Short mmCIF file of C-alpha atoms in Angstrom, two decimals:
data_model
loop_
_atom_site.label_atom_id
_atom_site.label_comp_id
_atom_site.label_asym_id
_atom_site.label_seq_id
_atom_site.Cartn_x
_atom_site.Cartn_y
_atom_site.Cartn_z
CA MET A 1 -0.07 -0.20 0.07
CA SER A 2 1.34 3.57 -0.96
CA ALA A 3 0.08 6.75 -1.29
CA VAL A 4 1.03 8.70 -4.58
CA ASN A 5 1.14 12.35 -2.86
CA ALA A 6 2.57 13.63 0.55
CA TRP A 7 -1.05 14.54 1.75
CA GLY A 8 -2.13 11.18 1.52
CA GLN A 9 0.82 9.95 3.37
CA ASP A 10 0.67 12.88 6.18
CA PHE A 11 -3.25 12.53 6.37
CA GLY A 12 -2.99 8.51 7.27
CA VAL A 13 -6.61 7.81 7.16
CA ILE A 14 -6.61 4.30 6.28
CA SER A 15 -4.36 2.10 8.47
CA LYS A 16 -4.63 -1.11 6.95
CA SER A 17 -5.99 -2.76 3.70
CA GLU A 18 -6.68 -6.43 2.32
CA ALA A 19 -7.69 -7.49 -1.08
CA GLY A 20 -7.84 -10.43 -2.57
CA ARG A 21 -10.28 -13.38 -3.62
CA SER A 22 -12.15 -15.75 -1.34
CA GLY A 23 -14.09 -18.44 -3.21
CA ASP A 24 -15.87 -16.72 -6.15
CA SER A 25 -16.03 -13.54 -3.99
CA ALA A 26 -13.55 -10.27 -4.68
CA SER A 27 -13.07 -9.15 -1.17
CA VAL A 28 -11.84 -5.52 -0.04
CA TYR A 29 -11.26 -4.78 3.35
CA LEU A 30 -9.76 -1.32 4.79
CA THR A 31 -9.67 0.01 8.51
CA LEU A 32 -9.74 3.55 9.16
CA ASN A 33 -7.49 5.24 11.41
CA PRO A 34 -10.41 6.87 14.02
CA GLU A 35 -7.54 9.64 15.50
CA MET A 36 -7.23 10.83 11.66
CA LEU A 37 -11.00 11.35 11.10
CA THR A 38 -11.48 14.97 13.18
CA LEU A 39 -13.33 17.15 10.67
CA ALA A 40 -14.55 20.56 10.60
CA PRO A 41 -18.48 21.11 10.59
CA THR A 42 -18.83 21.43 6.78
CA GLU A 43 -16.17 19.10 5.78
CA VAL A 44 -16.53 15.75 4.19
CA LEU A 45 -14.01 12.91 4.04
CA SER A 46 -14.85 10.51 1.06
CA ILE A 47 -13.13 7.01 1.19
CA MET A 48 -13.78 5.74 -2.31
CA PRO A 49 -12.41 2.27 -3.42
CA LYS A 50 -12.29 1.03 -6.79
CA LEU A 51 -10.87 -2.32 -8.95
CA LYS A 52 -9.23 -1.49 -12.00
CA ALA A 53 -7.64 -3.71 -14.56
CA LYS A 54 -6.64 -2.66 -18.09
CA GLY A 55 -9.83 -1.53 -20.06
CA ASP A 56 -11.93 -2.62 -17.05
CA SER A 57 -12.90 -1.42 -13.71
CA MET A 58 -15.54 -1.77 -11.09
CA GLU A 59 -16.87 1.35 -8.12
CA LEU A 60 -17.40 0.14 -4.73
CA PRO A 61 -19.68 1.49 -2.39
CA ALA A 62 -17.42 4.75 -0.58
CA ILE A 63 -17.25 5.72 2.61
CA HIS A 64 -18.27 9.13 3.83
CA VAL A 65 -17.13 10.72 7.13
CA LEU A 66 -19.14 14.09 7.36
CA GLY A 67 -18.28 17.05 10.01
CA ARG A 68 -21.53 18.20 12.46
CA SER A 69 -23.05 20.55 10.36
CA THR A 70 -23.13 18.04 7.16
CA TYR A 71 -24.26 15.05 9.17
CA TYR A 72 -27.11 16.43 10.29
CA ARG A 73 -27.77 18.00 7.04
CA TYR A 74 -27.71 14.45 5.58
CA LEU A 75 -30.22 13.18 8.30
CA ARG A 76 -32.65 15.80 7.87
CA HIS A 77 -32.67 16.61 4.09
CA ASP A 78 -32.48 15.15 0.62
CA ASN A 79 -29.14 16.79 0.25
CA LEU A 80 -28.86 17.76 -3.20
CA GLY A 81 -27.34 14.42 -4.30
CA LEU A 82 -24.10 14.96 -2.09
CA ILE A 83 -24.53 11.60 -0.75
CA LEU A 84 -26.08 8.59 -1.81
CA PRO A 85 -28.28 6.75 0.33
CA GLU A 86 -26.75 3.26 -0.17
CA ASP A 87 -23.49 4.54 0.74
CA ARG A 88 -21.97 4.25 4.01
CA VAL A 89 -21.88 7.35 6.26
CA LEU A 90 -20.32 8.01 9.40
CA TRP A 91 -19.96 10.92 11.79
CA GLU A 92 -16.37 12.36 12.97
CA LYS A 93 -17.89 12.48 16.55
CA ARG A 94 -17.86 8.54 16.72
CA ARG A 95 -14.01 8.55 15.68
CA TRP A 96 -13.39 6.92 18.89
CA ARG A 97 -14.65 3.91 17.73
CA PRO A 98 -13.03 1.40 15.10
CA PHE A 99 -13.80 2.21 11.61
CA ALA A 100 -14.11 -0.98 9.31
CA TYR A 101 -15.03 -1.25 5.74
CA LEU A 102 -15.81 -5.08 3.89
CA GLU A 103 -17.23 -5.28 0.62
CA LYS A 104 -17.66 -8.28 -1.17
CA THR A 105 -18.72 -8.60 -5.16
CA LYS A 106 -18.50 -11.29 -7.41
CA TRP A 107 -15.10 -12.54 -9.04
CA GLU A 108 -14.73 -11.60 -12.80
CA THR A 109 -11.97 -12.62 -15.04
CA TRP A 110 -10.78 -9.73 -15.70
CA MET A 111 -9.92 -9.18 -11.89
CA ASP A 112 -6.57 -11.66 -12.49
CA ASN A 113 -4.91 -8.39 -13.08
CA ALA A 114 -6.63 -5.84 -10.91
CA VAL A 115 -5.35 -3.59 -8.59
CA LEU A 116 -7.13 -2.13 -5.99
CA GLU A 117 -7.10 1.66 -5.73
CA VAL A 118 -8.58 4.12 -2.76
CA GLN A 119 -9.12 7.45 -3.44
CA ILE A 120 -9.61 9.86 -0.40
CA GLN A 121 -10.75 13.15 -0.93
CA LEU A 122 -11.81 15.98 1.46
CA THR A 123 -13.82 18.35 0.71
CA ASP A 124 -15.08 21.78 2.26
CA CYS A 125 -17.39 24.05 0.35
CA ASN A 126 -16.36 23.74 -2.98
CA GLU A 127 -12.61 23.34 -2.34
CA ALA A 128 -11.56 19.48 -2.62
CA TYR A 129 -7.99 17.78 -2.06
CA LEU A 130 -7.62 14.23 -3.55
CA SER A 131 -4.97 11.68 -2.79
CA ALA A 132 -5.13 8.14 -3.72
CA MET A 133 -3.18 4.49 -3.02
CA THR A 134 -3.03 1.44 -5.28
CA LYS A 135 -2.89 -2.51 -4.06
CA GLU A 136 -2.69 -5.55 -5.99
CA LEU A 137 -5.15 -8.41 -5.81
CA PRO A 138 -3.13 -11.31 -5.16
CA ARG A 139 -3.81 -14.19 -7.37
CA SER A 140 -3.68 -17.88 -6.98
CA SER A 141 -1.10 -19.92 -8.95
CA SER A 142 -3.61 -22.19 -10.69
CA GLN A 143 -4.58 -18.42 -12.78
CA ARG A 144 -0.62 -17.86 -13.64
CA ASP A 145 -0.24 -21.32 -14.81
CA ASP A 146 -2.17 -23.06 -17.93
CA ASN A 147 -1.43 -26.46 -16.73
CA ARG A 148 -4.46 -26.69 -14.51
CA PRO A 149 -4.43 -28.92 -11.37
CA THR A 150 -6.44 -32.27 -11.69
CA ALA A 151 -8.75 -32.81 -8.78
CA THR A 152 -10.42 -36.43 -7.68
CA VAL A 153 -14.07 -36.00 -5.77
CA ALA A 154 -13.70 -38.13 -3.08
CA GLN A 155 -17.13 -37.75 -1.36
CA VAL A 156 -19.79 -34.89 -0.21
CA ARG A 157 -19.92 -34.60 3.48
CA HIS A 158 -22.91 -32.51 5.37
CA GLY A 159 -21.92 -30.24 7.76
CA VAL A 160 -23.50 -28.20 10.65
CA ILE A 161 -22.57 -25.00 12.40
CA THR A 162 -24.94 -24.02 15.20
CA ASP A 163 -24.69 -21.23 18.11
CA ARG A 164 -26.39 -18.85 20.03
CA VAL A 165 -26.47 -14.83 20.08
CA THR A 166 -28.03 -12.83 22.53
CA VAL A 167 -28.55 -9.24 20.63
CA ILE A 168 -30.21 -6.36 22.73
CA PHE A 169 -32.82 -4.88 21.14
CA PRO A 170 -34.41 -1.19 22.22
CA LEU A 171 -37.44 -1.53 24.41
CA ASP A 172 -40.34 -2.43 22.21
CA ARG A 173 -38.30 -2.30 19.37
CA THR A 174 -37.14 -4.46 16.39
CA GLU A 175 -34.41 -2.33 14.64
CA ILE A 176 -30.93 -3.59 14.99
CA HIS A 177 -28.50 -1.44 16.69
CA PRO A 178 -25.12 -2.54 16.69
CA GLU A 179 -23.36 -0.41 18.74
CA LEU A 180 -25.72 -1.46 21.83
CA TYR A 181 -23.92 -3.18 24.42
CA ASP A 182 -22.05 -6.40 22.76
CA ASN A 183 -24.61 -6.33 19.74
CA ARG A 184 -21.75 -5.79 17.50
CA ARG A 185 -19.48 -9.31 18.79
CA GLU A 186 -22.53 -10.95 18.92
CA LEU A 187 -23.42 -10.20 15.32
CA ASP A 188 -19.40 -10.97 14.41
CA LYS A 189 -20.30 -14.70 15.57
CA ILE A 190 -22.86 -15.29 12.79
CA ARG A 191 -20.69 -13.59 9.87
CA LYS A 192 -17.46 -15.50 10.78
CA SER A 193 -19.64 -18.60 10.93
CA ILE A 194 -20.91 -17.62 7.47
CA GLU A 195 -17.50 -16.67 6.47
CA THR A 196 -16.01 -20.34 7.41
CA VAL A 197 -18.30 -21.88 4.98
CA GLU A 198 -17.98 -18.96 2.32
CA ASN A 199 -13.82 -19.00 2.55
CA ASP A 200 -14.00 -22.90 1.90
CA ARG A 201 -13.69 -23.17 -1.87
CA ASN A 202 -14.97 -26.76 -1.80
CA ALA A 203 -17.98 -25.94 0.88
CA GLU A 204 -21.20 -24.88 -0.45
CA LEU A 205 -23.92 -23.31 2.13
CA ARG A 206 -27.45 -25.12 2.03
CA GLN A 207 -29.47 -23.10 4.27
CA LEU A 208 -29.33 -20.73 7.32
CA THR A 209 -32.04 -21.10 9.95
CA ILE A 210 -32.52 -18.29 12.32
CA LYS A 211 -34.82 -19.33 15.22
CA GLY A 212 -35.51 -16.24 17.80
CA TYR A 213 -37.16 -16.17 20.79
CA ALA A 214 -38.60 -13.13 23.04
CA SER A 215 -38.65 -13.42 27.09
CA PRO A 216 -41.93 -14.47 29.39
CA GLU A 217 -42.45 -11.12 30.06
CA GLY A 218 -45.00 -8.35 28.93
CA PRO A 219 -48.18 -9.23 27.07
CA TYR A 220 -47.95 -12.59 24.75
CA TRP A 221 -49.30 -11.13 21.70
CA ASN A 222 -46.28 -8.45 22.12
CA ASN A 223 -43.83 -10.75 22.29
CA VAL A 224 -45.23 -12.70 19.17
CA ARG A 225 -44.89 -9.59 17.43
CA LEU A 226 -41.35 -8.92 19.06
CA ALA A 227 -40.09 -12.51 18.27
CA ARG A 228 -40.98 -12.25 14.31
CA GLY A 229 -39.70 -8.59 13.76
CA ARG A 230 -36.40 -9.55 15.79
CA THR A 231 -35.88 -12.66 14.31
CA ASP A 232 -36.72 -10.96 10.43
CA SER A 233 -34.30 -8.07 11.29
CA ILE A 234 -31.26 -10.26 11.96
CA GLY A 235 -31.95 -12.20 8.75
CA ALA A 236 -31.84 -9.25 6.90
CA TYR A 237 -28.78 -8.06 8.40
CA VAL A 238 -27.02 -11.30 7.70
CA SER A 239 -28.29 -11.09 4.07
CA ARG A 240 -27.37 -7.56 3.30
CA PHE A 241 -23.53 -8.43 3.91
CA PHE A 242 -23.25 -11.76 2.39
CA HIS A 243 -26.18 -11.39 -0.78
CA LEU A 244 -27.45 -14.78 0.19
CA ASP A 245 -30.68 -15.68 -1.65
CA LYS A 246 -33.75 -15.55 0.27
CA ASP A 247 -34.52 -19.38 -0.48
CA LYS A 248 -31.56 -19.90 1.36
CA ILE A 249 -32.33 -18.18 4.90
CA HIS A 250 -35.33 -19.85 6.91
CA THR A 251 -36.44 -17.91 10.06
CA GLU A 252 -38.58 -19.00 12.96
CA ASN A 253 -39.53 -17.54 15.89
CA GLU A 254 -41.09 -18.71 19.77
CA PRO A 255 -42.75 -15.90 21.45
CA GLU A 256 -41.71 -16.59 25.28
CA ASP A 257 -38.40 -18.90 26.03
CA TRP A 258 -40.33 -20.94 28.95
CA GLU A 259 -38.06 -23.69 28.66
CA GLY A 260 -35.03 -21.31 29.18
CA LEU A 261 -36.90 -19.97 32.28
CA ILE A 262 -37.65 -23.36 33.97
CA ASP A 263 -34.03 -24.29 33.37
CA TYR A 264 -32.58 -21.11 35.37
CA ILE A 265 -34.52 -21.36 38.11
CA SER A 266 -34.00 -25.07 38.45
CA LYS A 267 -30.53 -24.36 38.76
CA ALA A 268 -30.70 -21.51 40.85
CA THR A 269 -29.84 -21.42 44.50
CA LEU A 270 -31.89 -20.73 47.26
CA GLU A 271 -29.97 -17.19 48.02
CA GLN A 272 -30.37 -16.20 44.74
CA LEU A 273 -34.16 -17.38 44.42
CA PRO A 274 -36.11 -18.23 47.84
CA HIS A 275 -39.35 -19.28 46.62
CA ARG A 276 -37.55 -21.33 43.67
CA ASP A 277 -39.74 -24.52 44.08
CA GLN A 278 -42.91 -22.25 44.20
CA LEU A 279 -41.67 -20.70 41.03
CA LEU A 280 -41.01 -23.86 38.97
CA GLU A 281 -44.66 -25.30 39.77
CA ILE A 282 -45.95 -21.96 38.46
CA ALA A 283 -43.54 -22.01 35.66
CA ARG A 284 -44.72 -25.52 34.80
CA ARG A 285 -48.70 -25.35 35.24
CA PRO A 286 -50.78 -25.72 31.88
CA LEU A 287 -51.69 -22.03 32.35
CA PRO A 288 -51.64 -19.49 29.56
CA PRO A 289 -48.11 -17.44 29.66
CA ASP A 290 -49.80 -14.23 30.56
CA LYS A 291 -51.40 -15.77 33.45
CA ARG A 292 -48.08 -17.51 34.56
CA GLU A 293 -46.08 -14.76 34.61
CA ARG A 294 -48.48 -12.80 36.28
CA LEU A 295 -48.60 -15.22 39.50
CA MET A 296 -44.93 -15.32 39.43
CA ARG A 297 -44.85 -11.22 39.38
CA THR A 298 -47.54 -10.51 41.98
CA ARG A 299 -46.79 -13.79 44.89
CA TYR A 300 -42.92 -13.30 44.57
CA PRO A 301 -42.06 -9.81 43.44
CA GLU A 302 -38.64 -9.88 44.93
CA ASP A 303 -37.64 -13.41 43.08
CA PHE A 304 -39.21 -12.08 39.71
CA ASP A 305 -36.86 -8.63 40.01
CA HIS A 306 -34.28 -11.45 40.49
CA LEU A 307 -35.23 -12.62 37.39
CA LEU A 308 -35.66 -9.20 35.70
CA LYS A 309 -32.09 -8.28 36.13
CA TYR A 310 -30.23 -11.80 35.92
CA CYS A 311 -32.33 -14.27 33.67
CA LEU A 312 -35.06 -12.47 31.39
CA PRO A 313 -32.52 -10.62 29.52
CA PHE A 314 -30.63 -13.54 28.30
CA LEU A 315 -33.66 -15.30 27.27
CA ARG A 316 -34.29 -12.46 24.28
CA HIS A 317 -31.64 -15.03 22.14
CA THR A 318 -31.35 -15.80 18.60
CA ASP A 319 -30.27 -19.50 17.56
CA TYR A 320 -28.89 -20.09 14.40
CA ARG A 321 -27.79 -23.00 12.13
CA ILE A 322 -25.80 -23.45 9.09
CA ASP A 323 -26.23 -26.37 6.85
CA TYR A 324 -23.93 -26.95 4.03
CA ASP A 325 -22.10 -29.88 1.81
CA ARG A 326 -18.44 -29.93 1.50
CA LYS A 327 -16.55 -31.90 -1.03
CA GLU A 328 -13.76 -33.52 -0.28
CA VAL A 329 -11.17 -33.07 -2.99
CA VAL A 330 -7.83 -34.99 -3.65
CA MET A 331 -5.78 -32.31 -5.46
CA MET A 332 -2.89 -33.56 -7.62
CA PRO A 333 -0.80 -29.67 -8.80
CA SER A 334 1.84 -29.83 -10.92
CA THR A 335 5.40 -29.03 -9.47
CA GLU A 336 5.62 -25.74 -10.82
CA GLN A 337 2.13 -25.02 -8.85
CA MET A 338 3.13 -26.30 -5.34
CA ALA A 339 6.90 -24.03 -5.82
CA ALA A 340 4.33 -21.18 -6.39
CA LYS A 341 1.56 -21.51 -4.01
CA LYS A 342 3.45 -20.04 -1.10
CA ALA A 343 3.82 -16.88 -2.47
CA ASP A 344 0.40 -16.39 -4.14
CA THR A 345 -1.64 -17.40 -1.67
CA PRO A 346 -3.82 -14.74 -0.66
CA PRO A 347 -3.91 -14.09 3.35
CA PRO A 348 -6.83 -14.25 5.19
CA LEU A 349 -8.98 -11.26 5.74
CA PRO A 350 -8.49 -9.87 9.58
CA GLN A 351 -11.01 -10.03 11.90
CA ARG A 352 -13.33 -7.01 11.86
CA GLU A 353 -14.38 -5.00 14.87
CA GLY A 354 -17.51 -3.13 13.17
CA ILE A 355 -19.01 -2.68 9.94
CA TYR A 356 -21.26 0.15 9.12
CA GLN A 357 -24.59 -0.08 7.93
CA PRO A 358 -26.47 2.78 5.81
CA LEU A 359 -28.34 5.52 7.81
CA ARG A 360 -31.96 6.18 6.81
CA PRO A 361 -31.59 9.89 6.17
CA TYR A 362 -34.90 12.00 7.05
CA LYS A 363 -36.01 14.96 5.05
CA ALA A 364 -37.55 17.80 7.46
CA LEU A 365 -40.22 19.59 5.91
CA PHE A 366 -41.57 22.33 9.11
CA ALA A 367 -40.78 23.24 12.55
CA LEU A 368 -42.55 23.20 15.62
CA LYS A 369 -41.18 25.46 18.20
CA THR A 370 -42.33 26.39 22.31
CA ASN A 371 -40.50 28.92 24.21
CA LEU A 372 -38.78 27.37 27.27
CA LEU A 373 -38.98 30.88 29.44
CA PHE A 374 -42.93 30.73 28.37
CA ASP A 375 -43.43 27.27 29.22
CA ALA A 376 -41.70 27.49 32.64
CA ALA A 377 -44.35 30.48 33.38
CA LEU A 378 -47.12 28.16 32.34
CA ALA A 379 -48.01 30.76 29.61
CA PHE A 380 -48.97 28.78 26.07
CA ASN A 381 -47.01 29.63 23.25
CA GLY A 382 -46.30 28.08 20.01
CA GLU A 383 -44.36 28.45 16.67
CA LEU A 384 -44.53 27.09 13.15
CA GLU A 385 -41.89 27.48 10.96
CA VAL A 386 -41.21 26.48 7.44
CA PRO A 387 -37.94 26.45 5.01
CA ILE A 388 -38.52 28.21 1.73
CA GLY A 389 -36.18 28.03 -1.58
CA ARG A 390 -33.60 25.78 -2.04
CA ASN A 391 -30.52 27.28 -1.16
CA ASN A 392 -31.28 26.53 2.58
CA ARG A 393 -31.15 30.68 3.01
CA TRP A 394 -34.50 31.49 3.75
CA SER A 395 -37.51 30.51 6.26
CA ILE A 396 -40.90 32.13 7.44
CA MET A 397 -42.04 31.87 10.91
CA GLY A 398 -45.69 32.00 12.47
CA GLU A 399 -45.84 32.73 16.31
CA TYR A 400 -48.69 32.72 18.90
CA TRP A 401 -48.40 33.39 22.61
CA THR A 402 -51.16 34.11 25.26
CA PRO A 403 -50.14 34.43 29.07
CA TRP A 404 -54.08 34.62 30.02
CA TYR A 405 -54.23 35.10 34.03
CA VAL A 406 -56.98 36.69 36.12
CA TRP A 407 -56.53 36.23 40.25
CA HIS A 408 -57.57 37.96 43.39
CA ASN A 409 -61.42 38.01 42.28
CA ASN A 410 -60.98 39.77 39.12
CA SER A 411 -58.55 42.35 40.76
CA ARG A 412 -55.54 41.58 38.88
CA SER A 413 -54.86 40.08 35.54
CA TYR A 414 -52.09 39.63 33.23
CA GLU A 415 -53.83 38.87 29.89
CA LEU A 416 -51.76 39.23 26.72
CA GLN A 417 -52.43 37.82 23.37
CA VAL A 418 -50.12 37.77 20.43
CA PHE A 419 -49.83 36.95 16.74
CA GLY A 420 -46.70 37.47 14.83
CA LEU A 421 -45.00 36.40 11.33
CA GLU A 422 -41.54 36.72 10.96
CA GLY A 423 -38.99 36.11 8.18
CA ARG A 424 -35.35 34.92 8.57
CA TYR A 425 -32.06 34.97 6.51
CA TRP A 426 -29.63 32.09 7.58
CA LEU A 427 -26.24 33.50 7.69
CA GLY A 428 -22.80 31.38 6.78
CA GLN A 429 -21.03 30.22 4.07
CA CYS A 430 -21.40 26.91 2.45
CA ARG A 431 -24.93 26.51 3.44
CA GLU A 432 -25.35 23.53 1.06
CA ARG A 433 -23.61 21.78 3.37
CA LYS A 434 -25.61 22.84 6.41
CA PRO A 435 -28.78 21.57 7.45
CA TRP A 436 -31.90 23.83 7.56
CA LEU A 437 -32.91 26.07 10.55
CA THR A 438 -29.33 25.60 11.93
CA GLY A 439 -26.54 28.29 12.52
CA TRP A 440 -27.00 31.82 13.04
CA PHE A 441 -29.40 34.21 11.29
CA VAL A 442 -31.11 37.45 11.23
CA GLY A 443 -34.69 38.67 10.59
CA ALA A 444 -37.56 40.68 10.37
CA TYR A 445 -40.91 40.68 12.30
CA TYR A 446 -44.39 41.80 12.13
CA ALA A 447 -46.71 41.53 15.46
CA TYR A 448 -50.32 42.28 16.55
CA GLY A 449 -51.36 41.79 19.99
CA ARG A 450 -54.46 42.65 22.51
CA TYR A 451 -54.05 43.25 26.31
CA ASP A 452 -55.59 43.75 29.55
CA PHE A 453 -53.36 44.47 32.59
CA GLU A 454 -54.90 45.39 35.51
CA TRP A 455 -53.34 45.71 39.29
CA LYS A 456 -55.44 46.02 42.42
CA SER A 457 -58.82 46.77 40.32
CA VAL A 458 -56.63 49.69 38.10
CA GLY A 459 -55.83 48.51 34.38
CA ASP A 460 -55.28 49.41 30.92
CA GLN A 461 -56.63 47.55 27.91
CA GLY A 462 -55.73 47.89 24.26
CA GLU A 463 -54.04 46.62 21.05
CA LEU A 464 -50.29 47.09 19.74
CA HIS A 465 -48.43 47.16 16.70
CA SER A 466 -45.00 46.15 16.41
CA VAL A 467 -42.09 45.54 13.81
CA GLY A 468 -38.56 44.95 14.72
CA ILE A 469 -35.42 42.65 13.91
CA SER A 470 -34.41 39.63 15.49
CA ALA A 471 -31.07 37.32 15.56
CA GLY A 472 -30.31 34.33 17.05
CA TYR A 473 -28.75 31.10 16.76
CA SER A 474 -30.06 27.47 16.32
CA TRP A 475 -27.82 24.45 17.36
CA PRO A 476 -28.44 20.94 16.11
CA ILE A 477 -28.83 18.33 19.08
CA HIS A 478 -30.63 15.38 17.66
CA ARG A 479 -31.76 14.18 14.66
CA HIS A 480 -35.25 15.65 15.20
CA TRP A 481 -34.88 18.54 17.45
CA ASN A 482 -33.11 21.72 17.86
CA LEU A 483 -32.32 24.12 20.69
CA GLU A 484 -32.54 27.85 19.42
CA LEU A 485 -31.63 31.20 20.99
CA SER A 486 -32.70 34.44 20.06
CA ALA A 487 -33.51 38.37 20.96
CA SER A 488 -35.36 40.87 19.13
CA LEU A 489 -35.18 44.63 19.03
CA GLY A 490 -37.96 46.89 17.69
CA GLY A 491 -41.06 48.99 18.94
CA PHE A 492 -44.80 49.11 19.36
CA HIS A 493 -47.64 51.36 19.13
CA GLY A 494 -51.30 51.04 19.83
CA PRO A 495 -54.56 52.81 21.98
CA ARG A 496 -54.50 52.26 25.29
CA ARG A 497 -57.79 52.58 27.90
CA HIS A 498 -57.37 53.29 31.27
CA TYR A 499 -60.18 51.68 33.67
CA ASN A 500 -60.97 51.32 37.46
CA GLY A 501 -62.81 47.97 38.29
CA GLU A 502 -65.77 48.73 40.74
CA TYR A 503 -68.58 46.89 41.99
CA ASP A 504 -66.19 43.72 43.42
CA ASP A 505 -64.54 44.21 39.53
CA THR A 506 -67.84 42.90 38.35
CA HIS A 507 -67.51 46.40 35.84
CA LEU A 508 -65.08 48.34 34.49
CA ILE A 509 -65.56 52.06 34.43
CA TRP A 510 -63.54 53.74 31.47
CA LYS A 511 -61.51 56.78 32.57
CA TYR A 512 -59.70 58.23 29.64
CA THR A 513 -57.99 56.88 26.52
CA SER A 514 -54.19 57.58 25.14
CA SER A 515 -51.68 55.58 23.51
CA THR A 516 -48.54 53.93 23.97
CA THR A 517 -45.56 53.94 22.38
CA TYR A 518 -41.99 51.91 23.20
CA PHE A 519 -39.07 51.63 21.31
CA GLY A 520 -36.29 48.97 22.60
CA PRO A 521 -35.90 45.11 23.34
CA THR A 522 -38.92 43.28 22.66
CA LYS A 523 -38.72 39.25 22.75
CA LEU A 524 -36.14 36.78 24.32
CA LYS A 525 -36.74 33.22 23.37
CA VAL A 526 -34.75 29.91 24.36
CA SER A 527 -36.88 27.56 21.85
CA LEU A 528 -36.96 23.88 22.02
CA VAL A 529 -37.54 22.92 17.95
CA TRP A 530 -39.20 19.72 16.78
CA LEU A 531 -38.43 19.25 13.45
CA ILE A 532 -41.01 17.18 11.38
CA GLY A 533 -40.52 15.13 8.04
CA ARG A 534 -40.17 11.90 6.72
CA ASN A 535 -37.74 9.46 5.46
CA ARG A 536 -35.51 10.21 2.59
CA ASP A 537 -36.41 7.24 0.94
CA ASP A 538 -39.82 8.49 0.35
CA ALA A 539 -39.07 11.99 0.33
CA GLY A 540 -36.04 12.21 -2.10
CA LYS A 541 -37.86 10.32 -5.18
CA GLU A 542 -38.96 14.05 -6.55
CA ASP A 543 -35.84 15.32 -6.30
CA ARG A 544 -33.84 12.51 -7.80
CA ARG A 545 -35.74 12.26 -11.07
#
């Protein structure tokens, strides 16, 4: 492996690369150096592998490492074609984790003389810096020698690989999160078992059977859904990496693993489960599952708490079985082939610490907001902001807020109702790399309000028209959430009617009419912003036509 210029050498993005042939597949494996993946908010680092030979080439899926702003832009928007949905996308904030890349493709004859070329591109706004490296794909001796070895098939043996994995799913969910607990290591068990068969040229995978279980807690009908959904998720996860035909994957599920629970209880000590025998008797009763669980939970709550902590999580497991046929072959190579075999045999791929999946980007359509300062005062308020245009520069916002309090037998009141409209311009360079509705902004607003302020039976009523300018900053804090700080400067003017409350404040007596005029600070907001949208798989179809 060698870089073609000093920038690529100094950058040190790729710490290890392997490329070679595994059976009928060409495999490319890259390990990225986490320490070199610190990026500015709008930068994008792209690692683009390609197999090249004279007259032929094949581009493999790229890896894109994103700075903070570009990452949220990708999550929330169609991103104008910057990053394709099928690409692998990482966020530089997760640089403490090892980054591994594995891609397999069908071996073709032109790959006999191919090399692996990896382009490394760092992009910020419209500037790009490019580096590349090349690595030859090792070839076997049989590909270089026209005298093919002869082989004699002795017999076909049937083999089986079985194991159990415990993948932790979020509560009441069925999608896989490899970063949770030891999920990545558990999923690697299945991958390593399949690779054991795939990397053996004389073996053929016949069927992968996956059976998922849920634990005996919660409603039985929901456990049926969870067991089925989680089993299908693991099947899809494995199929995505190994491109297995659907007819080779068989899934089964069992909603509640009562046999596993009975086995744990029977082996537990009395110190762990003081009512062990009673729990066993309930678990073995011919009762509906929900009733058995309810009896154990209500009669022996302390014992059941022990099961919740030390037993039930491990009953949410998945068993798998790999059936394969292996041909026992007697090889009779030529003398030249035996001499060349040591130098030409591709090295095995290293053990991988993690393989990344595509994210499901999210397109934000509008945002709902609430001012936390008003919320703390128990004053109802709400805002709706919609981005406009295609250059990520403009948005329009409508707001409504109404603290409406009357107390002390109507002798005091604080009643204010405001309707407002504001246009905003979002600042900063390289806006096409930043998510909508984030960063610095300036704006202009108009608001109409009416009020009734009374203190100890003396008050004022009136209407106000207000105009002014605003400025602020909005941070992305989650895929669907922003935190926004803003302040406004302006003025308002309107009629004011002064009154006195009489007859226990049941009548308001008008005294005189004047006007109110004010210039200065008008608004201060600490807003929580909720982005509403849809997954980009559907939202981006129109833009990609």
